[in-house]
Short mmCIF file of C-alpha atoms in Angstrom, two decimals:
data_model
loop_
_atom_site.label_atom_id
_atom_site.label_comp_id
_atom_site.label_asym_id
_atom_site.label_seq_id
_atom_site.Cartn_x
_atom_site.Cartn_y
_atom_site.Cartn_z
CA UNK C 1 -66.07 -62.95 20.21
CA UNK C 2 -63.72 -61.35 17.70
CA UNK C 3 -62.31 -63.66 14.40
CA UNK C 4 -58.53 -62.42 13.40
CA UNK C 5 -58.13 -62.72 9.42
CA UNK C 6 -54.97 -62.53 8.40
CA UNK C 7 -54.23 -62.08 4.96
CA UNK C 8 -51.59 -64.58 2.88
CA UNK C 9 -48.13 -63.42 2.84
CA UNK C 10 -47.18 -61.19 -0.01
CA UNK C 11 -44.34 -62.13 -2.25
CA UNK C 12 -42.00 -59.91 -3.58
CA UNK C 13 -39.74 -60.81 -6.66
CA UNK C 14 -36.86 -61.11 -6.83
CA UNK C 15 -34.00 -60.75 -9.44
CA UNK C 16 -31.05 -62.89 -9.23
CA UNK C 17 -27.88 -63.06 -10.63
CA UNK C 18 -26.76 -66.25 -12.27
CA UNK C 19 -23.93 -67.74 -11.02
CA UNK C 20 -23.73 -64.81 -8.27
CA UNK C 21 -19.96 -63.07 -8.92
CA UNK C 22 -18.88 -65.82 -11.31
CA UNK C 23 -21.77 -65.11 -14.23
CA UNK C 24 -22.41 -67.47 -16.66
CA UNK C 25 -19.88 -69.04 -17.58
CA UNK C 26 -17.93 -72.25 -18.28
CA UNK C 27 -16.84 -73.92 -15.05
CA UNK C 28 -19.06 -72.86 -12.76
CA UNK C 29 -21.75 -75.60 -10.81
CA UNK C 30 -25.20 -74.82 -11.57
CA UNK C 31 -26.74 -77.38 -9.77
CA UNK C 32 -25.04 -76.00 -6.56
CA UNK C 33 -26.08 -72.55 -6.78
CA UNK C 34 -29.97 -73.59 -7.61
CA UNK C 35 -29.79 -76.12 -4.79
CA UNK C 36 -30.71 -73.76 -1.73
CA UNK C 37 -32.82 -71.52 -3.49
CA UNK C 38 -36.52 -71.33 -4.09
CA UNK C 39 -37.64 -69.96 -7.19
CA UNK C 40 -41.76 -68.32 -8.02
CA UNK C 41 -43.41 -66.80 -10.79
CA UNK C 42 -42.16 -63.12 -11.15
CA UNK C 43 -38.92 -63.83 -10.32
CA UNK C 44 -36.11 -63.05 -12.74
CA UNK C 45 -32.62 -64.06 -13.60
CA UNK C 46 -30.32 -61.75 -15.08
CA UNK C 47 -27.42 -63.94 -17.09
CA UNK C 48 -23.83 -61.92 -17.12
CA UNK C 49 -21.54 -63.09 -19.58
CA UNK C 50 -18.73 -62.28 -22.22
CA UNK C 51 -20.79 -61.82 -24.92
CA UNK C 52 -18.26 -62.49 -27.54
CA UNK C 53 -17.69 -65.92 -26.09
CA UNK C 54 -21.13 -66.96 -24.54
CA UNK C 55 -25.03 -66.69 -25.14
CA UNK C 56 -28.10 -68.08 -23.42
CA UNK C 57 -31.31 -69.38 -24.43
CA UNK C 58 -34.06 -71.21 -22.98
CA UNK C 59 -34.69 -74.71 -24.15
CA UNK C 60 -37.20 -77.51 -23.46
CA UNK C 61 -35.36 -80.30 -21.41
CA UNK C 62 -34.50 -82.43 -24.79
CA UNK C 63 -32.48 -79.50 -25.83
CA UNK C 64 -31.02 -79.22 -22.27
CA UNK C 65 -29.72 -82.85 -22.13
CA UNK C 66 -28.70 -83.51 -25.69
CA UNK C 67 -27.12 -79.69 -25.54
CA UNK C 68 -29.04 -78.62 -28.59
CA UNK C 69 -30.33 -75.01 -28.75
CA UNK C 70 -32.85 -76.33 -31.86
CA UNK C 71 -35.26 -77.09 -28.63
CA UNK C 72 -35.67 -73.21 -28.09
CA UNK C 73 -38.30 -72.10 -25.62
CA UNK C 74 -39.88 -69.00 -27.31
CA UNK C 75 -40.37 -66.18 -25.61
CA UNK C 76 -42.25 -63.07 -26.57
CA UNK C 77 -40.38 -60.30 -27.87
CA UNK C 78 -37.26 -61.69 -27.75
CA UNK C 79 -34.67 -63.72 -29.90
CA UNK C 80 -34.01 -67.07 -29.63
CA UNK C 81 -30.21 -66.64 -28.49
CA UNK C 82 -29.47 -64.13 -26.01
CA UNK C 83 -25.95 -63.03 -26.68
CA UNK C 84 -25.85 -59.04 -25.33
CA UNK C 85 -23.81 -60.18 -22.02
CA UNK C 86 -26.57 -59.10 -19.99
CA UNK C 87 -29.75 -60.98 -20.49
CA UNK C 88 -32.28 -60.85 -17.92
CA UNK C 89 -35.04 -64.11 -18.06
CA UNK C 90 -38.12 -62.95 -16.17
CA UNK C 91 -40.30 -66.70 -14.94
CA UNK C 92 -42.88 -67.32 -16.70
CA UNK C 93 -45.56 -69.89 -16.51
CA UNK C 94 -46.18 -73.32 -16.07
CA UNK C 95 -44.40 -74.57 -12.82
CA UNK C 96 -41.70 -77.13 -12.57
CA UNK C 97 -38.69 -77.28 -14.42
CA UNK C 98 -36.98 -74.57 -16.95
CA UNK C 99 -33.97 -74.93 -18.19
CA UNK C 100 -30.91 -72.85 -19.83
CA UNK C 101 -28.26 -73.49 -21.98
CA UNK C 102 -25.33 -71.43 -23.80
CA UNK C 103 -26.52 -71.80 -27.90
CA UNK C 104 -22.09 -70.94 -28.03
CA UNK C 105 -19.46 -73.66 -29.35
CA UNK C 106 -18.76 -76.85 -26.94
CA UNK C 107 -20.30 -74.11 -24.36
CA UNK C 108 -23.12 -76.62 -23.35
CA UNK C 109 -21.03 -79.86 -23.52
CA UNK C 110 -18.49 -77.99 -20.61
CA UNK C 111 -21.35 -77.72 -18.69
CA UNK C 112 -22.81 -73.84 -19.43
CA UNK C 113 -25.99 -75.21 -18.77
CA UNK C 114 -28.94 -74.80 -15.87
CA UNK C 115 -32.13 -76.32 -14.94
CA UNK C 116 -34.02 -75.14 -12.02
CA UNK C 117 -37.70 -75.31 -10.61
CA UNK C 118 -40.27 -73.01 -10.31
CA UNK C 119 -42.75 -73.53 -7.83
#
């Protein structure tokens, strides 16, 4: 009598590009681009953008749906607004929803703004 073990399947990380070819930027659906994708812990999203007209930053979900940067996420070693053009978000803990928003102008209010879920 032999017993197979097989081990879990490893998951790699992986970084993606907001947006795809179109960046971050005004204009462009969010909502569709997260909708086929599965996002995990380790994974990373790298926000391209004109930095003299755009910026990101992570906010709670109040700050997502009133469009109000004030409701920064902190993270570690980094300032609250990202505006270099090439920001790269690696996901941290807990689970569910995180969400992104330009900190720029009317930016938000045009829709420059994400939410996806990490499971």
């Amino acid at each position: 009598f032999m017993l197979s073990v097989q081990s879990p399947p490893v998951y790699t990380p992986r970084e993606y590009t907001v947006g795809d070819d179109q960046g971050w930027a005004p204009g462009v659906n969010y909502s569709q681009w997260t909708a086929n994708k599965n996002f995990y812990f380790g994974d990373s999203f790298r926000f391209l953008f004109n930095a003299s007209e755009h910026s990101v930053v992570e906010v709670w979900e109040p700050g997502y749906q009133l469009c109000n940067e004030s409701y920064f996420l902190p993270v570690l070693g980094l300032p609250t607004r990202q505006d270099d053009g090439r920001t790269l978000f690696k996901v941290v803990p807990p689970q569910g929803m995180h969400y992104y928003t330009s900190g720029n102008g009317n930016d938000c209010q045009s829709g420059l703004k994400m939410a996806l879920e990490i499971k």
